Amino acid sequence: MSGQETAAALPTAGERWAFFFDIDGTLLELAETPSGVRVDGELVALIRRLHDCAGGAVALISGRRIDDVDALFPGPHLPIAGQHGMERRDAGGGLHRHAPKNIDWPRLRADVDAAMAGKPGLLVEDKGLTLAVHYRRAPKLRRHVGKALGELVAEAGGSLRLQPGKCVLEVKPAGRDKGTAIAEFMAEAPFRDRLPVFIGDDVTDEYGFGVVNAMGGCSIKVGAGRTAARARLDGVAAVRAWLEALLARSPACNGTGKEEERR
């Protein structure tokens, strides 16, 4: 996709959009560990302003837990899908959790810990509904991590799925992903009857791109790589610059930052 085609495919001001954002690698630069990311006040203010201007139709779609996202973005709670759609907080504050069924979670955690024991640089993250193994500090162990987790997923007989990401492999219950989370939001106010926009950088975001494309919305890939997205931005800085420009041009943003009522 050329730069000109990318620019033409990006959303412009004046439409009734519903905005969905991945966090790590999209709104924030990646860090060695999940706890290593930093959120500046300007980004928080930008997302809050967009939330107000879009009538509340802004949600964060992350592999992180909802509680972790709340800690990154302080203030009034935003709609969030956490753990790749395994948990979701709607615009009214209702919490929807899809607990894994027929899975012995303590045993699975113990098996993952045992498989990664004695491997310096690996980080096992138990999010409650998914299990992630980060190997950014030990990239040569990627094959070991994949083989061990793949065997555990195979033993589960279809109830689990192995989800790859950037320097992370995650074991999660099958049937939920970022795409299902976006579809659930789009069936509810204030997202309903809008066109979805989803911005993400990783393979986990491809599920969301597929759903958004099917709805006639705008899918935006951040960075290089093959993708189903129909537009592209170079990196985190480009995402922020585009959002700032969108808000500056948007007729929905007035002096109070609220979306004008359509008559």
PDB file of C-alpha atoms in Angstrom, residues 137-256:
ATOM      1  CA  ARG A 137      14.789 -10.875  26.932  1.00  0.00           C
ATOM      2  CA  ALA A 138      15.545 -14.374  25.639  1.00  0.00           C
ATOM      3  CA  PRO A 139      14.608 -14.472  21.924  1.00  0.00           C
ATOM      4  CA  LYS A 140      16.601 -17.665  21.328  1.00  0.00           C
ATOM      5  CA  LEU A 141      14.114 -19.498  23.545  1.00  0.00           C
ATOM      6  CA  ARG A 142      11.190 -18.753  21.239  1.00  0.00           C
ATOM      7  CA  ARG A 143      11.228 -22.283  19.800  1.00  0.00           C
ATOM      8  CA  HIS A 144      11.334 -23.865  23.258  1.00  0.00           C
ATOM      9  CA  VAL A 145       8.395 -21.740  24.407  1.00  0.00           C
ATOM     10  CA  GLY A 146       6.395 -22.558  21.286  1.00  0.00           C
ATOM     11  CA  LYS A 147       7.010 -26.295  21.536  1.00  0.00           C
ATOM     12  CA  ALA A 148       6.153 -26.496  25.233  1.00  0.00           C
ATOM     13  CA  LEU A 149       3.007 -24.395  25.017  1.00  0.00           C
ATOM     14  CA  GLY A 150       1.944 -26.085  21.789  1.00  0.00           C
ATOM     15  CA  GLU A 151       2.019 -29.460  23.515  1.00  0.00           C
ATOM     16  CA  LEU A 152      -0.119 -28.167  26.385  1.00  0.00           C
ATOM     17  CA  VAL A 153      -2.648 -26.710  23.954  1.00  0.00           C
ATOM     18  CA  ALA A 154      -2.794 -29.977  21.996  1.00  0.00           C
ATOM     19  CA  GLU A 155      -3.443 -31.931  25.185  1.00  0.00           C
ATOM     20  CA  ALA A 156      -6.455 -29.705  25.909  1.00  0.00           C
ATOM     21  CA  GLY A 157      -8.284 -31.101  22.872  1.00  0.00           C
ATOM     22  CA  GLY A 158      -9.496 -27.881  21.293  1.00  0.00           C
ATOM     23  CA  SER A 159     -10.478 -25.947  24.414  1.00  0.00           C
ATOM     24  CA  LEU A 160      -7.286 -23.863  24.312  1.00  0.00           C
ATOM     25  CA  ARG A 161      -5.580 -21.842  21.604  1.00  0.00           C
ATOM     26  CA  LEU A 162      -1.979 -20.694  21.239  1.00  0.00           C
ATOM     27  CA  GLN A 163      -1.908 -16.976  20.469  1.00  0.00           C
ATOM     28  CA  PRO A 164       1.376 -15.556  19.125  1.00  0.00           C
ATOM     29  CA  GLY A 165       2.344 -11.921  19.550  1.00  0.00           C
ATOM     30  CA  LYS A 166       5.447  -9.758  19.474  1.00  0.00           C
ATOM     31  CA  CYS A 167       7.985 -11.668  21.598  1.00  0.00           C
ATOM     32  CA  VAL A 168       5.170 -13.393  23.468  1.00  0.00           C
ATOM     33  CA  LEU A 169       3.173 -16.604  23.182  1.00  0.00           C
ATOM     34  CA  GLU A 170      -0.094 -16.868  25.027  1.00  0.00           C
ATOM     35  CA  VAL A 171      -2.319 -19.774  26.019  1.00  0.00           C
ATOM     36  CA  LYS A 172      -5.967 -18.753  26.040  1.00  0.00           C
ATOM     37  CA  PRO A 173      -9.382 -20.388  25.855  1.00  0.00           C
ATOM     38  CA  ALA A 174     -10.628 -20.789  22.293  1.00  0.00           C
ATOM     39  CA  GLY A 175     -13.533 -18.796  20.895  1.00  0.00           C
ATOM     40  CA  ARG A 176     -12.727 -15.263  22.061  1.00  0.00           C
ATOM     41  CA  ASP A 177     -10.444 -12.674  20.500  1.00  0.00           C
ATOM     42  CA  LYS A 178     -10.192  -8.961  19.764  1.00  0.00           C
ATOM     43  CA  GLY A 179     -12.615  -9.349  16.875  1.00  0.00           C
ATOM     44  CA  THR A 180     -15.372 -10.842  19.021  1.00  0.00           C
ATOM     45  CA  ALA A 181     -14.850  -8.038  21.547  1.00  0.00           C
ATOM     46  CA  ILE A 182     -15.247  -5.338  18.899  1.00  0.00           C
ATOM     47  CA  ALA A 183     -18.386  -7.040  17.555  1.00  0.00           C
ATOM     48  CA  GLU A 184     -19.879  -7.067  21.060  1.00  0.00           C
ATOM     49  CA  PHE A 185     -19.166  -3.363  21.533  1.00  0.00           C
ATOM     50  CA  MET A 186     -20.667  -2.547  18.126  1.00  0.00           C
ATOM     51  CA  ALA A 187     -23.970  -4.135  19.181  1.00  0.00           C
ATOM     52  CA  GLU A 188     -24.250  -1.727  22.116  1.00  0.00           C
ATOM     53  CA  ALA A 189     -24.667   2.010  22.676  1.00  0.00           C
ATOM     54  CA  PRO A 190     -22.855   4.303  22.055  1.00  0.00           C
ATOM     55  CA  PHE A 191     -20.996   2.273  19.403  1.00  0.00           C
ATOM     56  CA  ARG A 192     -24.087   1.001  17.612  1.00  0.00           C
ATOM     57  CA  ASP A 193     -24.961   2.661  14.267  1.00  0.00           C
ATOM     58  CA  ARG A 194     -21.434   3.981  13.816  1.00  0.00           C
ATOM     59  CA  LEU A 195     -18.572   2.910  11.564  1.00  0.00           C
ATOM     60  CA  PRO A 196     -15.810   1.091  13.471  1.00  0.00           C
ATOM     61  CA  VAL A 197     -12.161   2.144  13.338  1.00  0.00           C
ATOM     62  CA  PHE A 198      -9.592  -0.254  14.793  1.00  0.00           C
ATOM     63  CA  ILE A 199      -5.887   0.514  15.079  1.00  0.00           C
ATOM     64  CA  GLY A 200      -3.374  -2.180  16.046  1.00  0.00           C
ATOM     65  CA  ASP A 201       0.137  -3.388  15.387  1.00  0.00           C
ATOM     66  CA  ASP A 202       0.282  -7.110  16.139  1.00  0.00           C
ATOM     67  CA  VAL A 203      -0.951 -10.419  14.776  1.00  0.00           C
ATOM     68  CA  THR A 204      -3.507 -10.504  17.607  1.00  0.00           C
ATOM     69  CA  ASP A 205      -5.119  -7.435  16.049  1.00  0.00           C
ATOM     70  CA  GLU A 206      -5.814  -9.197  12.749  1.00  0.00           C
ATOM     71  CA  TYR A 207      -8.994 -10.680  14.252  1.00  0.00           C
ATOM     72  CA  GLY A 208     -10.202  -7.151  14.866  1.00  0.00           C
ATOM     73  CA  PHE A 209      -9.266  -6.010  11.373  1.00  0.00           C
ATOM     74  CA  GLY A 210     -11.364  -8.797   9.872  1.00  0.00           C
ATOM     75  CA  VAL A 211     -14.454  -7.841  11.871  1.00  0.00           C
ATOM     76  CA  VAL A 212     -14.052  -4.134  11.122  1.00  0.00           C
ATOM     77  CA  ASN A 213     -13.571  -4.787   7.407  1.00  0.00           C
ATOM     78  CA  ALA A 214     -16.736  -6.886   7.314  1.00  0.00           C
ATOM     79  CA  MET A 215     -18.637  -3.972   8.883  1.00  0.00           C
ATOM     80  CA  GLY A 216     -17.364  -1.534   6.269  1.00  0.00           C
ATOM     81  CA  GLY A 217     -15.196   0.308   8.780  1.00  0.00           C
ATOM     82  CA  CYS A 218     -11.562   1.368   8.774  1.00  0.00           C
ATOM     83  CA  SER A 219      -8.763  -1.003   9.812  1.00  0.00           C
ATOM     84  CA  ILE A 220      -5.325   0.525  10.411  1.00  0.00           C
ATOM     85  CA  LYS A 221      -2.088  -1.428  10.802  1.00  0.00           C
ATOM     86  CA  VAL A 222       0.722   0.222  12.757  1.00  0.00           C
ATOM     87  CA  GLY A 223       4.172  -0.578  11.396  1.00  0.00           C
ATOM     88  CA  ALA A 224       5.394  -3.036   8.795  1.00  0.00           C
ATOM     89  CA  GLY A 225       4.187  -6.556   8.024  1.00  0.00           C
ATOM     90  CA  ARG A 226       1.474  -8.384   6.135  1.00  0.00           C
ATOM     91  CA  THR A 227      -2.017  -7.498   7.251  1.00  0.00           C
ATOM     92  CA  ALA A 228      -5.707  -7.514   6.414  1.00  0.00           C
ATOM     93  CA  ALA A 229      -5.872  -3.850   7.425  1.00  0.00           C
ATOM     94  CA  ARG A 230      -6.759  -1.391   4.687  1.00  0.00           C
ATOM     95  CA  ALA A 231      -4.621   1.500   5.927  1.00  0.00           C
ATOM     96  CA  ARG A 232      -1.275   1.849   7.622  1.00  0.00           C
ATOM     97  CA  LEU A 233       0.573   4.223   9.942  1.00  0.00           C
ATOM     98  CA  ASP A 234       4.332   4.055  10.456  1.00  0.00           C
ATOM     99  CA  GLY A 235       4.444   3.846  14.244  1.00  0.00           C
ATOM    100  CA  VAL A 236       3.246   5.077  17.623  1.00  0.00           C
ATOM    101  CA  ALA A 237       4.224   8.682  16.897  1.00  0.00           C
ATOM    102  CA  ALA A 238       2.285   8.585  13.623  1.00  0.00           C
ATOM    103  CA  VAL A 239      -0.810   7.290  15.434  1.00  0.00           C
ATOM    104  CA  ARG A 240      -0.702  10.187  17.854  1.00  0.00           C
ATOM    105  CA  ALA A 241      -0.101  12.751  15.112  1.00  0.00           C
ATOM    106  CA  TRP A 242      -3.046  11.410  13.107  1.00  0.00           C
ATOM    107  CA  LEU A 243      -5.336  11.514  16.153  1.00  0.00           C
ATOM    108  CA  GLU A 244      -4.322  15.079  16.953  1.00  0.00           C
ATOM    109  CA  ALA A 245      -5.012  16.114  13.360  1.00  0.00           C
ATOM    110  CA  LEU A 246      -8.363  14.290  13.342  1.00  0.00           C
ATOM    111  CA  LEU A 247      -9.489  16.076  16.490  1.00  0.00           C
ATOM    112  CA  ALA A 248      -8.324  19.430  15.171  1.00  0.00           C
ATOM    113  CA  ARG A 249     -10.455  18.999  12.030  1.00  0.00           C
ATOM    114  CA  SER A 250     -13.488  17.346  13.605  1.00  0.00           C
ATOM    115  CA  PRO A 251     -16.728  19.377  13.601  1.00  0.00           C
ATOM    116  CA  ALA A 252     -17.907  17.180  16.479  1.00  0.00           C
ATOM    117  CA  CYS A 253     -15.441  18.891  18.823  1.00  0.00           C
ATOM    118  CA  ASN A 254     -16.651  22.224  20.109  1.00  0.00           C
ATOM    119  CA  GLY A 255     -15.561  24.361  23.026  1.00  0.00           C
ATOM    120  CA  THR A 256     -16.662  21.790  25.598  1.00  0.00           C
TER     121      THR A 256
END
